[in-house]
Short mmCIF file of C-alpha atoms in Angstrom, two decimals:
data_model
loop_
_atom_site.label_atom_id
_atom_site.label_comp_id
_atom_site.label_asym_id
_atom_site.label_seq_id
_atom_site.Cartn_x
_atom_site.Cartn_y
_atom_site.Cartn_z
CA MET A 1 -27.72 -29.52 -25.95
CA ARG A 2 -29.11 -27.44 -23.13
CA SER A 3 -28.41 -28.85 -19.70
CA VAL A 4 -31.08 -29.19 -17.04
CA SER A 5 -30.50 -26.56 -14.39
CA VAL A 6 -31.99 -26.27 -10.93
CA VAL A 7 -33.01 -22.71 -10.11
CA ASN A 8 -33.19 -21.13 -6.69
CA SER A 9 -34.48 -17.68 -7.54
CA GLN A 10 -37.62 -16.49 -5.75
CA SER A 11 -40.02 -16.46 -8.66
CA MET A 12 -43.68 -15.91 -7.83
CA LYS A 13 -45.12 -18.66 -9.98
CA ALA A 14 -44.41 -22.37 -10.24
CA LEU A 15 -45.88 -25.53 -11.74
CA ARG A 16 -45.80 -28.86 -9.92
CA PHE A 17 -46.41 -32.09 -11.79
CA GLY A 18 -46.09 -35.84 -11.37
CA LEU A 19 -43.73 -38.11 -13.29
CA THR A 20 -44.31 -41.86 -13.31
CA ILE A 21 -41.58 -43.93 -14.97
CA VAL A 22 -42.41 -47.51 -15.93
CA ARG A 23 -40.05 -50.23 -17.11
CA HIS A 24 -41.38 -52.34 -19.99
CA GLY A 25 -42.83 -55.82 -19.42
CA GLU A 26 -40.86 -59.05 -19.68
CA THR A 27 -39.52 -60.21 -23.06
CA PRO A 28 -38.21 -63.69 -24.00
CA TYR A 29 -34.69 -62.25 -23.67
CA ASN A 30 -35.38 -61.04 -20.12
CA LYS A 31 -36.66 -64.49 -19.22
CA GLN A 32 -33.50 -66.13 -20.53
CA GLY A 33 -31.11 -63.65 -18.90
CA LEU A 34 -30.00 -62.24 -22.26
CA LEU A 35 -29.09 -58.64 -23.13
CA GLN A 36 -31.25 -56.81 -25.64
CA GLY A 37 -29.93 -53.26 -25.58
CA GLN A 38 -30.72 -51.42 -28.81
CA ALA A 39 -29.93 -53.96 -31.55
CA ILE A 40 -32.59 -56.46 -30.48
CA ASP A 41 -36.11 -55.07 -30.71
CA SER A 42 -37.90 -57.93 -29.02
CA PRO A 43 -41.66 -57.94 -28.38
CA LEU A 44 -43.12 -58.74 -24.98
CA SER A 45 -43.48 -62.36 -23.93
CA GLU A 46 -46.85 -63.75 -22.83
CA ILE A 47 -45.88 -62.98 -19.24
CA GLY A 48 -44.74 -59.51 -20.33
CA LEU A 49 -48.11 -58.83 -21.94
CA GLN A 50 -49.82 -59.94 -18.72
CA GLN A 51 -47.53 -57.65 -16.70
CA ALA A 52 -48.35 -54.70 -18.98
CA GLU A 53 -52.07 -55.42 -18.60
CA ALA A 54 -51.63 -55.62 -14.81
CA ALA A 55 -49.81 -52.26 -14.80
CA GLY A 56 -52.63 -50.81 -16.90
CA ARG A 57 -55.29 -52.04 -14.49
CA TYR A 58 -53.29 -50.77 -11.52
CA LEU A 59 -52.93 -47.28 -13.04
CA LYS A 60 -56.39 -47.14 -14.64
CA ASP A 61 -57.75 -44.40 -12.37
CA VAL A 62 -54.54 -42.33 -12.25
CA LYS A 63 -54.84 -39.20 -14.36
CA PHE A 64 -52.15 -38.58 -16.99
CA SER A 65 -51.74 -35.46 -19.10
CA ASN A 66 -48.74 -36.56 -21.19
CA VAL A 67 -47.27 -39.90 -22.33
CA PHE A 68 -43.67 -40.39 -23.50
CA VAL A 69 -42.27 -43.74 -24.59
CA SER A 70 -39.08 -45.26 -25.95
CA ASP A 71 -39.25 -46.02 -29.68
CA MET A 72 -38.52 -49.72 -29.01
CA LEU A 73 -41.27 -52.31 -29.42
CA ARG A 74 -41.24 -53.70 -25.87
CA ALA A 75 -41.77 -50.23 -24.40
CA GLN A 76 -44.41 -49.28 -26.98
CA GLN A 77 -46.44 -52.44 -26.26
CA THR A 78 -46.27 -51.72 -22.53
CA ALA A 79 -47.38 -48.11 -22.98
CA GLU A 80 -50.27 -49.15 -25.23
CA ALA A 81 -51.55 -51.61 -22.61
CA ILE A 82 -51.40 -48.96 -19.88
CA MET A 83 -53.12 -46.33 -22.03
CA LYS A 84 -55.85 -48.77 -23.11
CA HIS A 85 -57.05 -49.15 -19.52
CA ASN A 86 -56.86 -45.46 -18.67
CA SER A 87 -59.69 -43.10 -19.64
CA SER A 88 -57.50 -40.01 -19.15
CA CYS A 89 -55.26 -41.33 -21.96
CA SER A 90 -58.06 -41.68 -24.53
CA GLY A 91 -57.37 -38.27 -26.07
CA LEU A 92 -53.60 -38.27 -25.54
CA GLN A 93 -50.93 -38.79 -28.15
CA MET A 94 -48.14 -41.18 -27.20
CA VAL A 95 -44.88 -39.32 -27.91
CA SER A 96 -42.24 -41.79 -29.09
CA ASP A 97 -38.70 -40.60 -28.34
CA PRO A 98 -35.40 -42.34 -29.21
CA LEU A 99 -33.77 -40.51 -26.26
CA LEU A 100 -35.61 -43.08 -24.09
CA LYS A 101 -34.00 -46.10 -25.82
CA GLU A 102 -32.29 -48.74 -23.71
CA LYS A 103 -28.56 -48.47 -23.13
CA SER A 104 -26.48 -49.96 -25.95
CA PHE A 105 -24.43 -52.92 -24.77
CA GLY A 106 -22.39 -53.11 -27.98
CA ILE A 107 -20.92 -56.52 -28.78
CA ALA A 108 -22.56 -58.01 -25.65
CA GLU A 109 -26.10 -57.63 -27.05
CA GLY A 110 -27.77 -60.99 -27.57
CA GLY A 111 -25.41 -62.62 -25.08
CA ARG A 112 -25.93 -63.52 -21.44
CA VAL A 113 -25.95 -60.89 -18.71
CA GLN A 114 -23.61 -63.23 -16.85
CA ASP A 115 -21.11 -63.06 -19.72
CA LEU A 116 -21.12 -59.26 -19.52
CA LYS A 117 -20.40 -59.47 -15.79
CA GLU A 118 -17.48 -61.78 -16.53
CA MET A 119 -16.20 -59.39 -19.23
CA ALA A 120 -16.28 -56.59 -16.66
CA LYS A 121 -14.44 -58.71 -14.11
CA ALA A 122 -11.76 -59.68 -16.66
CA ALA A 123 -11.28 -55.99 -17.46
CA GLY A 124 -10.88 -55.21 -13.76
CA GLN A 125 -14.02 -53.04 -13.76
CA SER A 126 -17.27 -53.05 -11.83
CA PHE A 127 -20.63 -54.07 -13.24
CA PRO A 128 -22.87 -52.29 -14.31
CA GLY A 129 -20.41 -49.44 -14.91
CA PHE A 130 -18.45 -51.52 -17.46
CA THR A 131 -18.81 -50.55 -21.13
CA PRO A 132 -18.32 -53.40 -23.62
CA PRO A 133 -16.78 -52.59 -27.04
CA ASN A 134 -19.14 -50.48 -29.20
CA GLY A 135 -21.46 -49.96 -26.21
CA GLU A 136 -22.61 -46.75 -24.52
CA THR A 137 -20.92 -45.48 -21.40
CA GLN A 138 -22.96 -44.59 -18.32
CA ASP A 139 -22.19 -40.94 -19.05
CA GLN A 140 -23.54 -41.22 -22.59
CA VAL A 141 -26.80 -42.69 -21.31
CA LYS A 142 -26.94 -39.95 -18.66
CA GLU A 143 -26.60 -37.31 -21.38
CA ARG A 144 -29.60 -38.81 -23.17
CA ALA A 145 -31.58 -38.81 -19.91
CA LYS A 146 -30.64 -35.16 -19.30
CA GLU A 147 -31.64 -34.21 -22.83
CA PHE A 148 -34.98 -36.01 -22.51
CA LEU A 149 -35.72 -34.35 -19.15
CA GLU A 150 -34.98 -30.91 -20.56
CA LYS A 151 -37.19 -31.61 -23.59
CA MET A 152 -40.01 -32.87 -21.35
CA LEU A 153 -39.81 -29.84 -19.03
CA GLN A 154 -40.13 -27.45 -21.99
CA LYS A 155 -43.07 -29.39 -23.48
CA ILE A 156 -44.97 -29.65 -20.19
CA GLY A 157 -44.28 -26.03 -19.38
CA ALA A 158 -45.43 -24.85 -22.80
CA GLU A 159 -48.63 -26.93 -22.62
CA HIS A 160 -49.66 -26.43 -19.01
CA TRP A 161 -48.05 -23.30 -17.54
CA HIS A 162 -50.74 -20.88 -18.67
CA ASN A 163 -53.60 -22.78 -16.99
CA ARG A 164 -51.78 -24.59 -14.18
CA GLY A 165 -49.00 -22.34 -12.89
CA GLU A 166 -49.62 -21.37 -9.24
CA ASP A 167 -48.19 -19.07 -6.63
CA GLU A 168 -45.33 -20.87 -4.92
CA THR A 169 -46.83 -20.33 -1.48
CA SER A 170 -49.81 -22.50 -2.47
CA LEU A 171 -47.47 -25.35 -3.44
CA SER A 172 -45.85 -25.76 -0.02
CA ALA A 173 -48.37 -28.37 1.08
CA PRO A 174 -47.87 -30.98 3.82
CA GLN A 175 -47.81 -33.73 1.18
CA GLU A 176 -44.10 -32.93 0.76
CA THR A 177 -43.29 -35.35 3.57
CA SER A 178 -46.34 -37.62 3.54
CA PRO A 179 -45.32 -41.27 3.08
CA PRO A 180 -46.85 -43.31 0.25
CA GLU A 181 -49.87 -45.37 1.26
CA GLY A 182 -49.42 -48.13 -1.30
CA LYS A 183 -52.09 -46.63 -3.56
CA ALA A 184 -51.81 -46.12 -7.32
CA ASP A 185 -52.19 -42.34 -7.04
CA ASP A 186 -49.69 -41.84 -4.19
CA GLY A 187 -48.09 -38.42 -4.44
CA VAL A 188 -50.18 -37.22 -7.40
CA ARG A 189 -53.72 -37.22 -6.00
CA GLY A 190 -55.52 -34.28 -7.58
CA PHE A 191 -52.60 -33.39 -9.88
CA PRO A 192 -53.92 -32.17 -13.25
CA VAL A 193 -50.44 -32.47 -14.81
CA HIS A 194 -48.82 -35.91 -14.69
CA ALA A 195 -46.43 -37.44 -17.24
CA LEU A 196 -46.16 -41.18 -17.91
CA VAL A 197 -42.78 -42.34 -19.25
CA VAL A 198 -42.24 -45.94 -20.42
CA THR A 199 -38.63 -46.95 -20.94
CA HIS A 200 -35.99 -49.57 -20.00
CA GLY A 201 -34.20 -51.06 -17.00
CA ALA A 202 -30.61 -49.89 -17.46
CA TYR A 203 -31.83 -46.48 -18.64
CA ILE A 204 -33.97 -46.04 -15.52
CA CYS A 205 -30.99 -46.97 -13.30
CA VAL A 206 -28.91 -44.21 -14.88
CA ALA A 207 -31.74 -41.65 -14.83
CA VAL A 208 -32.61 -42.23 -11.16
CA ARG A 209 -28.94 -41.96 -10.16
CA TYR A 210 -28.72 -38.67 -12.08
CA PHE A 211 -31.84 -37.34 -10.33
CA VAL A 212 -30.44 -38.20 -6.88
CA GLU A 213 -26.76 -37.39 -7.31
CA GLU A 214 -26.94 -34.31 -9.52
CA LEU A 215 -30.44 -32.84 -9.14
CA ASP A 216 -30.65 -33.37 -5.36
CA CYS A 217 -33.76 -35.52 -5.64
CA SER A 218 -34.92 -36.68 -2.22
CA LEU A 219 -35.00 -40.43 -1.66
CA ALA A 220 -38.34 -42.19 -1.50
CA PRO A 221 -39.63 -42.68 2.06
CA SER A 222 -38.23 -45.92 3.57
CA SER A 223 -35.76 -46.21 0.66
CA ASP A 224 -31.99 -46.02 0.70
CA LYS A 225 -29.64 -45.39 -2.22
CA ALA A 226 -29.04 -49.12 -2.74
CA HIS A 227 -32.77 -49.58 -3.39
CA MET A 228 -33.10 -46.39 -5.44
CA PHE A 229 -30.18 -47.37 -7.69
CA SER A 230 -31.26 -51.02 -8.13
CA LEU A 231 -32.75 -52.53 -11.29
CA SER A 232 -36.50 -52.01 -11.54
CA PRO A 233 -38.54 -55.21 -12.10
CA ASN A 234 -40.43 -55.59 -15.36
CA THR A 235 -43.28 -53.01 -15.27
CA GLY A 236 -41.81 -51.66 -12.03
CA LEU A 237 -42.99 -48.11 -11.23
CA CYS A 238 -41.01 -45.11 -10.02
CA ARG A 239 -42.79 -41.86 -9.21
CA PHE A 240 -41.42 -38.36 -8.77
CA VAL A 241 -42.91 -34.92 -8.15
CA LEU A 242 -41.22 -32.07 -10.02
CA THR A 243 -41.61 -28.32 -9.61
CA ILE A 244 -40.64 -25.98 -12.43
CA ARG A 245 -40.32 -22.22 -12.69
CA LYS A 246 -40.14 -19.97 -15.70
CA GLU A 247 -36.94 -18.00 -16.08
CA ASP A 248 -35.82 -16.02 -19.14
CA GLY A 249 -38.52 -17.61 -21.26
CA ARG A 250 -37.55 -21.20 -20.38
CA PHE A 251 -38.84 -23.68 -17.84
CA LYS A 252 -36.33 -24.77 -15.24
CA LEU A 253 -36.45 -27.41 -12.54
CA SER A 254 -36.54 -26.03 -9.01
CA GLU A 255 -37.27 -29.24 -7.08
CA ILE A 256 -37.59 -32.98 -7.58
CA ARG A 257 -38.55 -35.55 -4.97
CA CYS A 258 -39.21 -39.28 -5.15
CA VAL A 259 -42.55 -40.65 -3.95
CA PHE A 260 -41.67 -44.34 -4.44
CA ALA A 261 -39.18 -46.41 -6.43
CA HIS A 262 -39.46 -49.76 -8.26
CA ARG A 263 -42.95 -50.62 -7.06
CA GLY A 264 -44.06 -53.98 -8.44
CA ASP A 265 -47.07 -54.97 -6.28
CA HIS A 266 -49.36 -55.04 -9.31
CA VAL A 267 -47.61 -58.09 -10.82
CA ASN A 268 -47.43 -60.19 -7.64
#
């Protein structure tokens, strides 16, 4: 697997694009405080369907150029609801990717989240870093997140570089430090390239931590690490702006910054 690398070379051309990551809507297991992981492919609950519809209405005027989704039912249903409301998605293909699956919780799947916390305590380990028997470690989930990011960078670069790559000087706009205004298109206003990713709570926790700790992603304005690394609510939204450059025939990340994390206003 190729690792995602951050480049610092002074290349003349770059492509900036938005990335909005959405957690799936509520399922009956979420409501009951039970772990689903990978073995339980639960559909959305009635509330979850309403949350997905609300996310779709909230994002209806936000332009997307690519859609990636976990191959699990709860994520697929959420993505379908969002795409249904969004005219920019009418001609897009939803790319289903098992790299976006939820973390496997092994023997703890189907049981209470509280029981997993007690298993961790009994083992003298912290939650959520604890790995139950047959489950995935945080590092294994991180490797999947890294592999997905690399795959996404190559796909977006291949599809959009020719028409959308710009001189780097034109990308140093004041929006770099502008705070979000609480609007659905914060950070991506006017962006022709914008990826929607629909995935899972524990997976998002690991991915965001990887972005911040290893890719030097800036924190969202008015956010601290405790907020950034917290569990996103059902249909919670995280948004990032990524800049890529082309080097030796491949697209490499040169910058990533967070616009906002775990926004859930649309379901209140």
